[in-house]
Short mmCIF file of C-alpha atoms in Angstrom, two decimals:
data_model
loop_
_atom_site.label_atom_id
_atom_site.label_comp_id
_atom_site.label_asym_id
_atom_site.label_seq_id
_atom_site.Cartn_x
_atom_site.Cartn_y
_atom_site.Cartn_z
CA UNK A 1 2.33 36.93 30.32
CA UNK A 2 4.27 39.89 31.78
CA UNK A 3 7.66 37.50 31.76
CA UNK A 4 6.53 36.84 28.20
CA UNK A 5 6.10 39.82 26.51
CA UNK A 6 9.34 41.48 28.29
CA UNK A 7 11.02 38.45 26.57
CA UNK A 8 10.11 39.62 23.36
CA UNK A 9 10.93 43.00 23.68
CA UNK A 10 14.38 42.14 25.25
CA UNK A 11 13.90 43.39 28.27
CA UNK A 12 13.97 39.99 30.60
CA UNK A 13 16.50 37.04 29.95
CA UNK A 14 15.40 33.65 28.72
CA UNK A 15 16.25 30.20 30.32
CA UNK A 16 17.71 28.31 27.06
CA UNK A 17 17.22 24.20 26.87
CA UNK A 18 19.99 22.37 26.46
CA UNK A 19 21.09 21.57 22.82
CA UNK A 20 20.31 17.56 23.07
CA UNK A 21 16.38 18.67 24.14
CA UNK A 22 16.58 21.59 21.54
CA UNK A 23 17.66 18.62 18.86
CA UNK A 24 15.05 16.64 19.83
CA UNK A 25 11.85 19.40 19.86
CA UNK A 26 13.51 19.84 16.49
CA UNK A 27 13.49 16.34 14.82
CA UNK A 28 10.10 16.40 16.22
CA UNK A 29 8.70 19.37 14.51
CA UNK A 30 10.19 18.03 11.19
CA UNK A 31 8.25 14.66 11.36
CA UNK A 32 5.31 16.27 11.75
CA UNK A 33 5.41 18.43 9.15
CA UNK A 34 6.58 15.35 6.42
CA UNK A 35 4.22 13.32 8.02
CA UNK A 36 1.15 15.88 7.42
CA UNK A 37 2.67 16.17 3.62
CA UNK A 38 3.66 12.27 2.69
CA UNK A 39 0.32 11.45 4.73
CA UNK A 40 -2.02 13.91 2.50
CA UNK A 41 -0.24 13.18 -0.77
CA UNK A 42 -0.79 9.89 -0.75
CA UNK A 43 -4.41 10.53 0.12
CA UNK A 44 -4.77 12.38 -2.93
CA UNK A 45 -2.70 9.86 -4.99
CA UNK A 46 -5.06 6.87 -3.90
CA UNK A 47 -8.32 9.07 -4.64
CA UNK A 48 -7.68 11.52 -6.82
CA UNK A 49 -11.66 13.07 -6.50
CA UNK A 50 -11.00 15.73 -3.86
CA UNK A 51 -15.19 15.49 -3.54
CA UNK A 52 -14.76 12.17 -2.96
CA UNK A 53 -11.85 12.33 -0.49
CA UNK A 54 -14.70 15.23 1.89
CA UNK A 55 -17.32 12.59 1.59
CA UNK A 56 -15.01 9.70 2.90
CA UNK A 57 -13.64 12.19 6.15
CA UNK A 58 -17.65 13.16 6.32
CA UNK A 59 -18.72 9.40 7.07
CA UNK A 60 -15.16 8.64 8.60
CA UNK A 61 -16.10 11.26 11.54
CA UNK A 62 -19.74 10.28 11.66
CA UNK A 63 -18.61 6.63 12.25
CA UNK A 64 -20.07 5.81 9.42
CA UNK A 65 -19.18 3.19 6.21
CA UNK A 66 -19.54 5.03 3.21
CA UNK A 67 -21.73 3.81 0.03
CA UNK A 68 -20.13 2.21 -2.26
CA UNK A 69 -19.51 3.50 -5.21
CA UNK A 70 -17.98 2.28 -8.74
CA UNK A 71 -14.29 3.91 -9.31
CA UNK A 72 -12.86 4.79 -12.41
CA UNK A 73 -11.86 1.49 -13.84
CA UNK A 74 -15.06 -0.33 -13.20
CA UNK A 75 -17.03 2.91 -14.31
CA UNK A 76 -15.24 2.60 -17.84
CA UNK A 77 -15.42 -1.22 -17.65
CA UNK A 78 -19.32 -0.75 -17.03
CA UNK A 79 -19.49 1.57 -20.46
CA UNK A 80 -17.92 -0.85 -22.12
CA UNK A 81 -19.31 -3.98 -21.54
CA UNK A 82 -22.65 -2.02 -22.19
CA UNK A 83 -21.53 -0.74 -25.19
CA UNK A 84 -20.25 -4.20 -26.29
CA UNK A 85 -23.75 -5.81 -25.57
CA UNK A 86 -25.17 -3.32 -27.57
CA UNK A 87 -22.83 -3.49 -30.65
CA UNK A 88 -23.18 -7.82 -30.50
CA UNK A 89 -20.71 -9.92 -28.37
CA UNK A 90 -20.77 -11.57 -31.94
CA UNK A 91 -19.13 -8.78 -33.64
CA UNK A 92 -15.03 -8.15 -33.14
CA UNK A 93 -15.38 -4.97 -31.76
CA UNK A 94 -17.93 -5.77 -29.32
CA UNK A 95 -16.14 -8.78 -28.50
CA UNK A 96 -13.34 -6.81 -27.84
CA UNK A 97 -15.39 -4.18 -26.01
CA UNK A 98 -16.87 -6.97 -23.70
CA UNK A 99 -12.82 -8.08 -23.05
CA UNK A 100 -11.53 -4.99 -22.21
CA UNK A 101 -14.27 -3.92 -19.79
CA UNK A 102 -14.08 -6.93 -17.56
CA UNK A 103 -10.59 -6.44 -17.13
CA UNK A 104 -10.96 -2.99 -16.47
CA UNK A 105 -13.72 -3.97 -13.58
CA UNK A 106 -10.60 -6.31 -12.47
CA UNK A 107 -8.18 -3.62 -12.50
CA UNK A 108 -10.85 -1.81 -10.26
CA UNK A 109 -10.95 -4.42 -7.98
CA UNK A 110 -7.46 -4.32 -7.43
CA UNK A 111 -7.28 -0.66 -7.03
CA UNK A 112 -9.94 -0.48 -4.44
CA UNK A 113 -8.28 -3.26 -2.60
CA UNK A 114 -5.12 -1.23 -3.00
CA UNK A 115 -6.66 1.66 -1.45
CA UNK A 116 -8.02 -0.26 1.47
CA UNK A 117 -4.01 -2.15 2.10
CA UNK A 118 -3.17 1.63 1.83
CA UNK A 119 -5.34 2.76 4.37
CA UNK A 120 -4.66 0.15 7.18
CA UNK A 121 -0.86 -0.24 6.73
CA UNK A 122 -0.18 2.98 5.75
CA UNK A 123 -2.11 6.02 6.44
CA UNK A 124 -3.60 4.99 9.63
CA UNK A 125 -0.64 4.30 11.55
CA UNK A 126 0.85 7.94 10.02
CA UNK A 127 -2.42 9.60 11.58
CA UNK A 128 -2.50 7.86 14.95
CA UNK A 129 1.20 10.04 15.00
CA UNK A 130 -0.30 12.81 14.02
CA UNK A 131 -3.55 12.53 16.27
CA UNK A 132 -2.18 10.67 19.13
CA UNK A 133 1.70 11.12 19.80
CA UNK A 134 2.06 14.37 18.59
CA UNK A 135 -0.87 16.13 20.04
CA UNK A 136 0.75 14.86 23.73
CA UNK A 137 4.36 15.78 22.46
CA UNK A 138 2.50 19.21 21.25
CA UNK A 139 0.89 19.48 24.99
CA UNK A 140 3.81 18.64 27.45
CA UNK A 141 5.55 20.98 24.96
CA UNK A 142 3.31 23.81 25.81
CA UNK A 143 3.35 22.88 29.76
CA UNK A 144 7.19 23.11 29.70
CA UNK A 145 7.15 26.51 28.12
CA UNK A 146 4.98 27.78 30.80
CA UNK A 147 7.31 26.11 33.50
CA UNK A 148 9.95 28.12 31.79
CA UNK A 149 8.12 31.58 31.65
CA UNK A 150 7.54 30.83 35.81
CA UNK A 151 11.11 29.33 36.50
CA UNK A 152 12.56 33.01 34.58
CA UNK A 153 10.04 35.27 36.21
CA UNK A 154 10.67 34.11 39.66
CA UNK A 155 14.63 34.59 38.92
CA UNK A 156 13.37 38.24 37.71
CA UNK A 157 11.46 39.02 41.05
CA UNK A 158 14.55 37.39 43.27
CA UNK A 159 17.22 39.73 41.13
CA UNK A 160 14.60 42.77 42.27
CA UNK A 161 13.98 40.88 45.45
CA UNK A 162 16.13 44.31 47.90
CA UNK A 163 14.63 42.99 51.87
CA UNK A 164 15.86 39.87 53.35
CA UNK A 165 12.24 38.38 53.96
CA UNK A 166 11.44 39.35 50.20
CA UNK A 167 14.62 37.86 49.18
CA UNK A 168 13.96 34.62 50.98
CA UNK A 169 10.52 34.35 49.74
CA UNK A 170 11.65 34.61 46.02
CA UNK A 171 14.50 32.15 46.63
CA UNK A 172 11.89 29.98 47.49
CA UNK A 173 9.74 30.49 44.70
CA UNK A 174 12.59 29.80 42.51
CA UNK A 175 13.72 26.38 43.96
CA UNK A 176 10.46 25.25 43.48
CA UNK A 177 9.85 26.95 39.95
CA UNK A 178 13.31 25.09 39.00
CA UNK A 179 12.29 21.69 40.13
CA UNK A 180 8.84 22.12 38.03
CA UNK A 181 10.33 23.10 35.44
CA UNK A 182 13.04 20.40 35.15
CA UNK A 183 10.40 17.29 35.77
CA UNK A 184 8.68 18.66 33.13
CA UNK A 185 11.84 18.91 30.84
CA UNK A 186 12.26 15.60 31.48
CA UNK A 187 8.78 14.25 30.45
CA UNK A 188 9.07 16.25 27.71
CA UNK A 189 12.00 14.32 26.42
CA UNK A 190 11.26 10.91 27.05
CA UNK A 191 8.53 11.62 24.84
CA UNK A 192 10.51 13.05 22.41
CA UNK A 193 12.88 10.31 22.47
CA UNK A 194 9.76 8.39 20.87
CA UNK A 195 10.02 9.66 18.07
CA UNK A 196 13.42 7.45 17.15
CA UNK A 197 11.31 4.75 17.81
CA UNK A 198 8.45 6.43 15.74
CA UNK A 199 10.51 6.39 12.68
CA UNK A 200 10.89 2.81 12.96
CA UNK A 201 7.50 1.69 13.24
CA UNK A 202 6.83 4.05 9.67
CA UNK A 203 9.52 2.37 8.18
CA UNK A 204 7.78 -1.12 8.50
CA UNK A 205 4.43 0.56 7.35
CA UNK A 206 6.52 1.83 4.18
CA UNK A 207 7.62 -1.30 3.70
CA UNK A 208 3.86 -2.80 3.55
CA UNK A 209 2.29 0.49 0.84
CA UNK A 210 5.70 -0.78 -0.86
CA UNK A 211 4.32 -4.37 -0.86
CA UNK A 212 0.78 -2.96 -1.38
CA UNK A 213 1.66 -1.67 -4.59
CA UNK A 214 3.70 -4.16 -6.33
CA UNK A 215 0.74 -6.38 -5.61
CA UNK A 216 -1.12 -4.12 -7.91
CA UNK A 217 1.26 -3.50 -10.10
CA UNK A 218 1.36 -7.02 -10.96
CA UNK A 219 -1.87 -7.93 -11.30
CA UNK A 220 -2.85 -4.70 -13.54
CA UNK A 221 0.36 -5.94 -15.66
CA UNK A 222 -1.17 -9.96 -15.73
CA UNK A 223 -4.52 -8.50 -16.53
CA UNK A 224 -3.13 -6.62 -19.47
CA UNK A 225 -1.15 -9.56 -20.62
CA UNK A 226 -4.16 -11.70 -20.09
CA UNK A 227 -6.18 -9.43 -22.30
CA UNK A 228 -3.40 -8.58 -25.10
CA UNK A 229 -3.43 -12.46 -25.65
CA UNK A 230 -7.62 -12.54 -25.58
CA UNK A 231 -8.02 -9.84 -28.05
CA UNK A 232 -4.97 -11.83 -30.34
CA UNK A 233 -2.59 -10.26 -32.77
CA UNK A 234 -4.71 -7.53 -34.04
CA UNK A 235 -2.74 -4.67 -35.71
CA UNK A 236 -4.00 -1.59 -33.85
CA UNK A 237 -2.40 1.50 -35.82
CA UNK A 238 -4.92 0.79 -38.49
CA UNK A 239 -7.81 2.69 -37.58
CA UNK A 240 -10.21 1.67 -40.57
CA UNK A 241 -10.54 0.83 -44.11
CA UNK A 242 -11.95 4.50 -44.88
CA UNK A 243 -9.39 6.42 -42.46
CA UNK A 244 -6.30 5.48 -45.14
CA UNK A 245 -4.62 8.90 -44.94
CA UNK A 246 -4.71 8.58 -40.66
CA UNK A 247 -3.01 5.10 -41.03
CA UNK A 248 -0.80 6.51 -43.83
CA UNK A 249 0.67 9.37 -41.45
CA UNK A 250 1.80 7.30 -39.08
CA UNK A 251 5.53 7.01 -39.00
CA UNK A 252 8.16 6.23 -37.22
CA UNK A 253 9.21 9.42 -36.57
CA UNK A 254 6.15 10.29 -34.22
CA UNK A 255 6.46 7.52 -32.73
CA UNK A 256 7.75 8.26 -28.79
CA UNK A 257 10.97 6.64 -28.32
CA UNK A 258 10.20 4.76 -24.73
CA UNK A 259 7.09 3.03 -26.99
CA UNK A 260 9.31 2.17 -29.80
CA UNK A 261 11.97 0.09 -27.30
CA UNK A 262 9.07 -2.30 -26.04
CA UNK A 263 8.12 -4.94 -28.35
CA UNK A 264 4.59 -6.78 -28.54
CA UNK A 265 3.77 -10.10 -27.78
CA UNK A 266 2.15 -10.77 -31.10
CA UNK A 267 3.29 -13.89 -33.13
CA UNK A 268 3.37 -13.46 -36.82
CA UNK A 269 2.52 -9.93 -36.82
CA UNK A 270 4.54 -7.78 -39.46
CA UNK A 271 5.15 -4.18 -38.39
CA UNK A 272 2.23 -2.14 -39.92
CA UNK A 273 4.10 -0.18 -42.66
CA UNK A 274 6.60 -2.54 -43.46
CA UNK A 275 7.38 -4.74 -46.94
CA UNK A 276 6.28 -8.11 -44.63
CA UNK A 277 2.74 -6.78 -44.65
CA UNK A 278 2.11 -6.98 -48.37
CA UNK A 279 0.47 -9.76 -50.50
CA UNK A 280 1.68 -11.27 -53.34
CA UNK A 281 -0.23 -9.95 -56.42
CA UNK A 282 -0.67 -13.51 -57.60
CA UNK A 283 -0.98 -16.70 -55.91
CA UNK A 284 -2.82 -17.77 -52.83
CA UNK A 285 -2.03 -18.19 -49.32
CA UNK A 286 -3.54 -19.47 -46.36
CA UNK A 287 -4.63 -17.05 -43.16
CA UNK A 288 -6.50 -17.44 -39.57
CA UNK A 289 -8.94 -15.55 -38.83
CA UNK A 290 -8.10 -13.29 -35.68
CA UNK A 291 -11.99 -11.75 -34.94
CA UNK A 292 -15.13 -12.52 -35.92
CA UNK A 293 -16.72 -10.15 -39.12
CA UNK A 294 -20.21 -9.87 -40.04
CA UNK A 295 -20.13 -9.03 -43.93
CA UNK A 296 -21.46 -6.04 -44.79
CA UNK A 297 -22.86 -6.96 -48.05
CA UNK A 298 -22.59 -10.08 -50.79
CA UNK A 299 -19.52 -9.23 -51.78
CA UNK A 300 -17.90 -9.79 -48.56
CA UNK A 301 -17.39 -12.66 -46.97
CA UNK A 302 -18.11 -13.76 -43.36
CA UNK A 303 -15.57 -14.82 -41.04
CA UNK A 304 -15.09 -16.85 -37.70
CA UNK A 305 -12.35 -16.20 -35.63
CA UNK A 306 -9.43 -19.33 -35.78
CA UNK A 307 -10.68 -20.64 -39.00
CA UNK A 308 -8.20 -20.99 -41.42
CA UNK A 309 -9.27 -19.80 -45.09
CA UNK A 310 -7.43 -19.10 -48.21
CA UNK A 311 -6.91 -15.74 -49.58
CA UNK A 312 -5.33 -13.81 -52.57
CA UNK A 313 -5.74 -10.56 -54.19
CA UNK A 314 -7.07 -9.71 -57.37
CA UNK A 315 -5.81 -6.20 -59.22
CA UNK A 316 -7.14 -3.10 -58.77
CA UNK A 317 -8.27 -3.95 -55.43
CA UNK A 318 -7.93 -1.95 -52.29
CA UNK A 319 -5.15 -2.98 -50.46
CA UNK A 320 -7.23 -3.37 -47.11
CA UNK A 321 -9.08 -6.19 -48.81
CA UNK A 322 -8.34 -9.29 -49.94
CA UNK A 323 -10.28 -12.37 -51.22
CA UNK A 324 -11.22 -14.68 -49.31
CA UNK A 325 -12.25 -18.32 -50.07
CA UNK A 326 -13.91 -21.11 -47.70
CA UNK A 327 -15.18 -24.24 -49.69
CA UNK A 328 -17.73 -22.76 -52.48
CA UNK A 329 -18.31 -19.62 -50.29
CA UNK A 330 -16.23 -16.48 -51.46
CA UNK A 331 -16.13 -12.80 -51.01
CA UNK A 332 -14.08 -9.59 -49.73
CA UNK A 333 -12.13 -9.65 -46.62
CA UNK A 334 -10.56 -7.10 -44.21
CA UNK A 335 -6.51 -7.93 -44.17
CA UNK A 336 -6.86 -6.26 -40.63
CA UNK A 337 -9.00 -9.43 -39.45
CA UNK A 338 -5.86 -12.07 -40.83
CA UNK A 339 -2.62 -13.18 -39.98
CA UNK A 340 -1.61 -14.53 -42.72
CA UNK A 341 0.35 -17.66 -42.22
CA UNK A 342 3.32 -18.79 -43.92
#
């Protein structure tokens, strides 16, 4: 303590290490500190709920498995498959409700399993480092600084050492001070020399969150594909047939550029807007039926989806409806529900 605290005042001289050990306790120190950061951002990437992320390190020390519980995708899945029962699986939109929600519960499955890839490959091996390696790098660390304080305090007391006995006795003390302190110099970098081999093993577990996530990647994209082609060709920027002026506002020009550069996989689906999306005011032409509709009244006529009826338009009408004709049976339709066919 004495040899210490004279150190920091500048009253005693200090026993440097040499640069290649000084190199080392550095490179050291700096994988540590990335490690804490990479390790705890990627905790908080994987499960963003910091509630959730205390109750999973509650159970994790307790030895423990946690409850399960439904993440975010399968929550909103759940909703909407509900919501679709409720509304009909008959009905288009609770079709489509019904659709989307069981590919959300996929996309939840693939998350969680995600998360668990994550866990083993990744952030487990980065914490054994942290909890293991380091804490003995951390400890010899600490023994070798106390070797040091004793190697330069017994060089102090043989400087002030004035009688031959006293002399001898601190000579002694210094040899064997030296020879502690240099074993434990030399532990201390062997284990420091580790840490080369350290950086090796976390590039292979990079390599596997890498693989982890293009796994899930993919699949969310398939899922989404899958679903696009389920739900068909239907022209989402039209909200409804009362919300004309929303529909009407759209433009181009609020349109984000990055959106605008990826085209849809929908066959024989004009651009919304556009001179291809009108009906002649006179003549017929045939359409298929993209969703089921449930007519609202007699006017309107009911529709299957992937029938094939025959529609025209008659003046005056509104120009989200046509008529539609199958065999004797007649009434309004919603354009939105057709692609009309050529």
């Amino acid at each position: 303590l004495l040899q210490f605290t004279e150190e920091k005042l500048g009253q005693a001289e200090k026993t440097e290490l040499d640069a290649h050990l000084e190199n080392l306790l550095s490179k050291a120190e700096s994988t540590k500190l990335w490690t804490e950061k990479i390790m705890k951002q990627t905790e908080v990437l994987l499960q963003p709920n910091p509630n959730a992320r205390i109750e999973e390190f509650v159970y994790e020390k307790l030895d423990r498995k946690a409850p399960p519980r439904l993440n975010n995708c399968e929550q909103l899945g759940q909703y909407m498959i509900e919501a679709g029962n409720e509304f009909g699986p008959g009905t288009a939109y609770g079709s489509a409700l019904i659709k989307c929600g069981e590919t959300e519960n996929r996309i939840g499955t693939a998350e969680k399993e995600l998360i668990h890839s994550s866990e083993v490959n990744f952030l487990a091996p980065l914490r054994n480092f942290l909890e293991g390696d380091y804490r003995t790098i951390s400890k010899e660390r600490k023994l070798l600084q106390n070797k040091r304080l004793d190697l330069d305090a017994a060089k102090a007391r043989l400087k002030k050492a004035k009688v031959s006995e006293a002399r001898s006795a601190a000579e002694q003390e210094m040899r064997i001070t030296q020879s502690e302190f240099d074993r434990q110099a030399e532990i201390t970098r062997l284990l420091l020399e580790g840490i080369s081999s350290t950086h090796a093993h976390h590039l292979r577990c990079l390599h596997d969150y890498v693989d982890a996530q293009l796994t899930y990647y993919a699949q969310c994209y398939q899922y989404m594909v899958d679903l696009q082609k389920q739900l068909g060709s239907f022209p989402t920027t039209f909200s409804s047939n009362n919300n004309q002026t929303a529909s009407a506002s759209l433009s181009p020009s609020v349109v984000p550029s990055s959106a605008s550069s990826v085209p849809l996989c929908i066959p024989n689906c004009p651009v919304p807007g556009s001179n291809d999306y009108k009906v002649p005011p006179s003549g017929t032409r045939r359409a298929r039926v993209l969703y089921d509709y449930d007519a609202a009244d007699s006017n309107e006529l009911s529709l299957l989806a992937d029938e094939v009826i025959t529609v025209y338009s008659l003046p005056g009408m509104d120009s989200d409806w046509l008529m539609g004709e199958r065999g004797n049976q007649k009434g309004k339709v919603p354009i939105t529900y057709l692609e009309l066919l050529n």
